[in-house]
Amino acid sequence: MSAGDTQPTRPLPAWSLQTAPPARRRRRVWPWLLALLVVAGLAVVAWFVGEAVARDLVTRTAREQVITTLALPPDQQIDVEVTGAVLPQLIRGTLDDLSISSDDVTIGPLTGDIAVDVQGVPIRGDADLAAGSGTVTLDAAQLQGLLSGLENVPDGAELALDAPDVRLSTSFPVFGVEVPVTVAVVPSAVAGDLALTPSAVSVAGAELTADGVRDQFGGLADGVLRTWTVCIAGDLPAGITLTDLVVEGDRLRGSFAIDPAIVRDASLQQNGTCA
């Protein structure tokens, strides 16, 4: 090629005409995570607030119902415990397990510590309980107060709880001399009543049979050799029945059966009757 000839212009490489692509901005994830944690935290707080309100509502309602049904003083201390989370049970319409207890409860002539446990409690009261039971516990002074108003209980008789018996200590006047007598009685529940039946007799330290005591003291012995019965059905809702009595250490414990229909049957919520 001669000097006058011009050489063709070569195009620049294609890459030299292109600019580098802009760097992609990385999205920050942590604000979303923070927002999610905040929402979750608020949900947990709302759950616990709702749970606390629901539990308080259930316990207050149960307490008011017990005071009304048993005609207790408005200031009676009553402890109510609901097992498990309350909100799901309210949504389902049934409380799984409800426990109610109170000390020194006076119902008619009976004073003692009461404990009740019921399962499957319908919220709307349109169904029966799944199950229910209760206990009442008395000390010797409370039992003596219960028996003090009974006829044929010797004046000045003292009671002691000595498992498995209740011991009644009194005396007979014989020719102007007071002869000490101790009667061991077995507690039991008879047709819903509290019954104390003599099982052994000690006269002036000597063990005698019931017939032997009658032979020596005649009609004087009848007052301590009879079965004492205390009707408490007239002071309890008809749906609550005394089923068992047993001396445990220095306490007398009575067991009660609760009719499952008591929550919906008004007649079972009224006091029973004594035969």
PDB file of N, CA and C in Angstrom, residues 185-237:
ATOM      1  N   VAL A 185     -65.909 -44.424 119.268  1.00  0.00           N
ATOM      2  CA  VAL A 185     -66.983 -44.481 118.277  1.00  0.00           C
ATOM      3  C   VAL A 185     -66.389 -44.432 116.868  1.00  0.00           C
ATOM      4  N   VAL A 186     -67.037 -45.144 115.973  1.00  0.00           N
ATOM      5  CA  VAL A 186     -66.595 -45.193 114.580  1.00  0.00           C
ATOM      6  C   VAL A 186     -67.439 -44.231 113.754  1.00  0.00           C
ATOM      7  N   PRO A 187     -66.810 -43.278 113.064  1.00  0.00           N
ATOM      8  CA  PRO A 187     -67.584 -42.352 112.223  1.00  0.00           C
ATOM      9  C   PRO A 187     -67.948 -43.000 110.894  1.00  0.00           C
ATOM     10  N   SER A 188     -69.107 -42.648 110.377  1.00  0.00           N
ATOM     11  CA  SER A 188     -69.526 -43.163 109.077  1.00  0.00           C
ATOM     12  C   SER A 188     -70.580 -42.233 108.491  1.00  0.00           C
ATOM     13  N   ALA A 189     -70.855 -42.426 107.207  1.00  0.00           N
ATOM     14  CA  ALA A 189     -71.919 -41.691 106.531  1.00  0.00           C
ATOM     15  C   ALA A 189     -73.068 -42.652 106.293  1.00  0.00           C
ATOM     16  N   VAL A 190     -74.236 -42.314 106.796  1.00  0.00           N
ATOM     17  CA  VAL A 190     -75.420 -43.168 106.660  1.00  0.00           C
ATOM     18  C   VAL A 190     -76.515 -42.356 105.977  1.00  0.00           C
ATOM     19  N   ALA A 191     -76.835 -42.727 104.745  1.00  0.00           N
ATOM     20  CA  ALA A 191     -77.871 -42.038 103.974  1.00  0.00           C
ATOM     21  C   ALA A 191     -77.624 -40.534 103.942  1.00  0.00           C
ATOM     22  N   GLY A 192     -76.355 -40.148 103.817  1.00  0.00           N
ATOM     23  CA  GLY A 192     -75.999 -38.733 103.733  1.00  0.00           C
ATOM     24  C   GLY A 192     -75.850 -38.044 105.059  1.00  0.00           C
ATOM     25  N   ASP A 193     -76.098 -38.757 106.157  1.00  0.00           N
ATOM     26  CA  ASP A 193     -75.948 -38.175 107.493  1.00  0.00           C
ATOM     27  C   ASP A 193     -74.610 -38.580 108.110  1.00  0.00           C
ATOM     28  N   LEU A 194     -74.139 -37.766 109.050  1.00  0.00           N
ATOM     29  CA  LEU A 194     -72.950 -38.102 109.820  1.00  0.00           C
ATOM     30  C   LEU A 194     -73.371 -38.959 111.003  1.00  0.00           C
ATOM     31  N   ALA A 195     -72.760 -40.143 111.142  1.00  0.00           N
ATOM     32  CA  ALA A 195     -73.130 -41.065 112.217  1.00  0.00           C
ATOM     33  C   ALA A 195     -71.897 -41.468 113.006  1.00  0.00           C
ATOM     34  N   LEU A 196     -72.051 -41.578 114.328  1.00  0.00           N
ATOM     35  CA  LEU A 196     -70.985 -42.027 115.227  1.00  0.00           C
ATOM     36  C   LEU A 196     -71.520 -43.221 116.012  1.00  0.00           C
ATOM     37  N   THR A 197     -70.919 -44.390 115.775  1.00  0.00           N
ATOM     38  CA  THR A 197     -71.406 -45.626 116.378  1.00  0.00           C
ATOM     39  C   THR A 197     -70.381 -46.171 117.367  1.00  0.00           C
ATOM     40  N   PRO A 198     -70.785 -46.414 118.651  1.00  0.00           N
ATOM     41  CA  PRO A 198     -69.839 -46.937 119.651  1.00  0.00           C
ATOM     42  C   PRO A 198     -69.250 -48.282 119.237  1.00  0.00           C
ATOM     43  N   SER A 199     -67.938 -48.441 119.458  1.00  0.00           N
ATOM     44  CA  SER A 199     -67.276 -49.704 119.127  1.00  0.00           C
ATOM     45  C   SER A 199     -66.569 -50.320 120.327  1.00  0.00           C
ATOM     46  N   ALA A 200     -66.218 -49.513 121.320  1.00  0.00           N
ATOM     47  CA  ALA A 200     -65.539 -50.019 122.518  1.00  0.00           C
ATOM     48  C   ALA A 200     -65.799 -49.065 123.671  1.00  0.00           C
ATOM     49  N   VAL A 201     -65.796 -49.627 124.904  1.00  0.00           N
ATOM     50  CA  VAL A 201     -66.083 -48.830 126.103  1.00  0.00           C
ATOM     51  C   VAL A 201     -65.045 -49.132 127.171  1.00  0.00           C
ATOM     52  N   SER A 202     -64.571 -48.069 127.796  1.00  0.00           N
ATOM     53  CA  SER A 202     -63.648 -48.219 128.917  1.00  0.00           C
ATOM     54  C   SER A 202     -64.262 -47.506 130.121  1.00  0.00           C
ATOM     55  N   VAL A 203     -64.461 -48.251 131.240  1.00  0.00           N
ATOM     56  CA  VAL A 203     -65.048 -47.705 132.461  1.00  0.00           C
ATOM     57  C   VAL A 203     -64.002 -47.755 133.558  1.00  0.00           C
ATOM     58  N   ALA A 204     -63.625 -46.580 134.026  1.00  0.00           N
ATOM     59  CA  ALA A 204     -62.600 -46.468 135.075  1.00  0.00           C
ATOM     60  C   ALA A 204     -61.341 -47.234 134.683  1.00  0.00           C
ATOM     61  N   GLY A 205     -61.009 -47.219 133.382  1.00  0.00           N
ATOM     62  CA  GLY A 205     -59.807 -47.878 132.899  1.00  0.00           C
ATOM     63  C   GLY A 205     -59.990 -49.331 132.519  1.00  0.00           C
ATOM     64  N   ALA A 206     -61.148 -49.915 132.787  1.00  0.00           N
ATOM     65  CA  ALA A 206     -61.398 -51.320 132.461  1.00  0.00           C
ATOM     66  C   ALA A 206     -62.235 -51.416 131.190  1.00  0.00           C
ATOM     67  N   GLU A 207     -61.786 -52.285 130.280  1.00  0.00           N
ATOM     68  CA  GLU A 207     -62.512 -52.459 129.025  1.00  0.00           C
ATOM     69  C   GLU A 207     -63.745 -53.330 129.263  1.00  0.00           C
ATOM     70  N   LEU A 208     -64.900 -52.840 128.838  1.00  0.00           N
ATOM     71  CA  LEU A 208     -66.156 -53.574 128.998  1.00  0.00           C
ATOM     72  C   LEU A 208     -66.903 -53.613 127.672  1.00  0.00           C
ATOM     73  N   THR A 209     -67.767 -54.605 127.556  1.00  0.00           N
ATOM     74  CA  THR A 209     -68.654 -54.654 126.400  1.00  0.00           C
ATOM     75  C   THR A 209     -69.825 -53.717 126.636  1.00  0.00           C
ATOM     76  N   ALA A 210     -70.542 -53.420 125.563  1.00  0.00           N
ATOM     77  CA  ALA A 210     -71.709 -52.565 125.709  1.00  0.00           C
ATOM     78  C   ALA A 210     -72.731 -53.185 126.648  1.00  0.00           C
ATOM     79  N   ASP A 211     -72.935 -54.509 126.553  1.00  0.00           N
ATOM     80  CA  ASP A 211     -73.885 -55.178 127.441  1.00  0.00           C
ATOM     81  C   ASP A 211     -73.406 -55.106 128.887  1.00  0.00           C
ATOM     82  N   GLY A 212     -72.087 -55.233 129.083  1.00  0.00           N
ATOM     83  CA  GLY A 212     -71.552 -55.157 130.437  1.00  0.00           C
ATOM     84  C   GLY A 212     -71.774 -53.790 131.058  1.00  0.00           C
ATOM     85  N   VAL A 213     -71.632 -52.741 130.249  1.00  0.00           N
ATOM     86  CA  VAL A 213     -71.868 -51.378 130.758  1.00  0.00           C
ATOM     87  C   VAL A 213     -73.338 -51.198 131.108  1.00  0.00           C
ATOM     88  N   ARG A 214     -74.223 -51.735 130.281  1.00  0.00           N
ATOM     89  CA  ARG A 214     -75.649 -51.611 130.558  1.00  0.00           C
ATOM     90  C   ARG A 214     -76.018 -52.379 131.828  1.00  0.00           C
ATOM     91  N   ASP A 215     -75.390 -53.540 132.028  1.00  0.00           N
ATOM     92  CA  ASP A 215     -75.675 -54.317 133.230  1.00  0.00           C
ATOM     93  C   ASP A 215     -75.284 -53.541 134.484  1.00  0.00           C
ATOM     94  N   GLN A 216     -74.179 -52.797 134.410  1.00  0.00           N
ATOM     95  CA  GLN A 216     -73.695 -52.097 135.592  1.00  0.00           C
ATOM     96  C   GLN A 216     -74.383 -50.755 135.813  1.00  0.00           C
ATOM     97  N   PHE A 217     -74.682 -50.068 134.683  1.00  0.00           N
ATOM     98  CA  PHE A 217     -75.197 -48.698 134.835  1.00  0.00           C
ATOM     99  C   PHE A 217     -76.631 -48.528 134.349  1.00  0.00           C
ATOM    100  N   GLY A 218     -77.222 -49.582 133.826  1.00  0.00           N
ATOM    101  CA  GLY A 218     -78.622 -49.512 133.406  1.00  0.00           C
ATOM    102  C   GLY A 218     -78.858 -48.419 132.387  1.00  0.00           C
ATOM    103  N   GLY A 219     -79.934 -47.672 132.602  1.00  0.00           N
ATOM    104  CA  GLY A 219     -80.341 -46.638 131.658  1.00  0.00           C
ATOM    105  C   GLY A 219     -79.345 -45.499 131.537  1.00  0.00           C
ATOM    106  N   LEU A 220     -78.464 -45.337 132.537  1.00  0.00           N
ATOM    107  CA  LEU A 220     -77.463 -44.278 132.448  1.00  0.00           C
ATOM    108  C   LEU A 220     -76.526 -44.484 131.262  1.00  0.00           C
ATOM    109  N   ALA A 221     -76.355 -45.740 130.864  1.00  0.00           N
ATOM    110  CA  ALA A 221     -75.419 -46.036 129.783  1.00  0.00           C
ATOM    111  C   ALA A 221     -75.996 -45.741 128.407  1.00  0.00           C
ATOM    112  N   ASP A 222     -77.322 -45.626 128.317  1.00  0.00           N
ATOM    113  CA  ASP A 222     -77.930 -45.446 127.004  1.00  0.00           C
ATOM    114  C   ASP A 222     -77.451 -44.174 126.310  1.00  0.00           C
ATOM    115  N   GLY A 223     -77.120 -43.159 127.098  1.00  0.00           N
ATOM    116  CA  GLY A 223     -76.700 -41.884 126.511  1.00  0.00           C
ATOM    117  C   GLY A 223     -75.387 -41.961 125.754  1.00  0.00           C
ATOM    118  N   VAL A 224     -74.523 -42.925 126.144  1.00  0.00           N
ATOM    119  CA  VAL A 224     -73.221 -43.007 125.471  1.00  0.00           C
ATOM    120  C   VAL A 224     -73.082 -44.269 124.628  1.00  0.00           C
ATOM    121  N   LEU A 225     -74.068 -45.150 124.647  1.00  0.00           N
ATOM    122  CA  LEU A 225     -73.983 -46.380 123.877  1.00  0.00           C
ATOM    123  C   LEU A 225     -74.888 -46.361 122.647  1.00  0.00           C
ATOM    124  N   ARG A 226     -75.461 -45.233 122.378  1.00  0.00           N
ATOM    125  CA  ARG A 226     -76.318 -45.094 121.203  1.00  0.00           C
ATOM    126  C   ARG A 226     -75.513 -44.547 120.037  1.00  0.00           C
ATOM    127  N   THR A 227     -76.045 -44.684 118.845  1.00  0.00           N
ATOM    128  CA  THR A 227     -75.439 -44.077 117.662  1.00  0.00           C
ATOM    129  C   THR A 227     -75.948 -42.651 117.521  1.00  0.00           C
ATOM    130  N   TRP A 228     -74.998 -41.710 117.503  1.00  0.00           N
ATOM    131  CA  TRP A 228     -75.379 -40.310 117.300  1.00  0.00           C
ATOM    132  C   TRP A 228     -75.399 -40.019 115.817  1.00  0.00           C
ATOM    133  N   THR A 229     -76.466 -39.369 115.379  1.00  0.00           N
ATOM    134  CA  THR A 229     -76.627 -39.040 113.969  1.00  0.00           C
ATOM    135  C   THR A 229     -76.846 -37.544 113.813  1.00  0.00           C
ATOM    136  N   VAL A 230     -76.111 -36.971 112.894  1.00  0.00           N
ATOM    137  CA  VAL A 230     -76.245 -35.542 112.601  1.00  0.00           C
ATOM    138  C   VAL A 230     -76.668 -35.397 111.147  1.00  0.00           C
ATOM    139  N   CYS A 231     -77.842 -34.833 110.919  1.00  0.00           N
ATOM    140  CA  CYS A 231     -78.307 -34.587 109.560  1.00  0.00           C
ATOM    141  C   CYS A 231     -77.745 -33.252 109.083  1.00  0.00           C
ATOM    142  N   ILE A 232     -77.006 -33.301 108.005  1.00  0.00           N
ATOM    143  CA  ILE A 232     -76.479 -32.068 107.424  1.00  0.00           C
ATOM    144  C   ILE A 232     -77.082 -31.800 106.044  1.00  0.00           C
ATOM    145  N   ALA A 233     -77.944 -32.714 105.586  1.00  0.00           N
ATOM    146  CA  ALA A 233     -78.540 -32.564 104.256  1.00  0.00           C
ATOM    147  C   ALA A 233     -79.382 -31.299 104.159  1.00  0.00           C
ATOM    148  N   GLY A 234     -79.994 -30.909 105.265  1.00  0.00           N
ATOM    149  CA  GLY A 234     -80.839 -29.721 105.252  1.00  0.00           C
ATOM    150  C   GLY A 234     -80.069 -28.424 105.096  1.00  0.00           C
ATOM    151  N   ASP A 235     -78.745 -28.486 105.249  1.00  0.00           N
ATOM    152  CA  ASP A 235     -77.915 -27.292 105.122  1.00  0.00           C
ATOM    153  C   ASP A 235     -77.019 -27.335 103.895  1.00  0.00           C
ATOM    154  N   LEU A 236     -77.155 -28.376 103.078  1.00  0.00           N
ATOM    155  CA  LEU A 236     -76.354 -28.518 101.863  1.00  0.00           C
ATOM    156  C   LEU A 236     -77.263 -28.580 100.641  1.00  0.00           C
ATOM    157  N   PRO A 237     -76.776 -28.162  99.480  1.00  0.00           N
ATOM    158  CA  PRO A 237     -77.570 -28.360  98.255  1.00  0.00           C
ATOM    159  C   PRO A 237     -77.894 -29.831  98.071  1.00  0.00           C
TER     160      PRO A 237
END
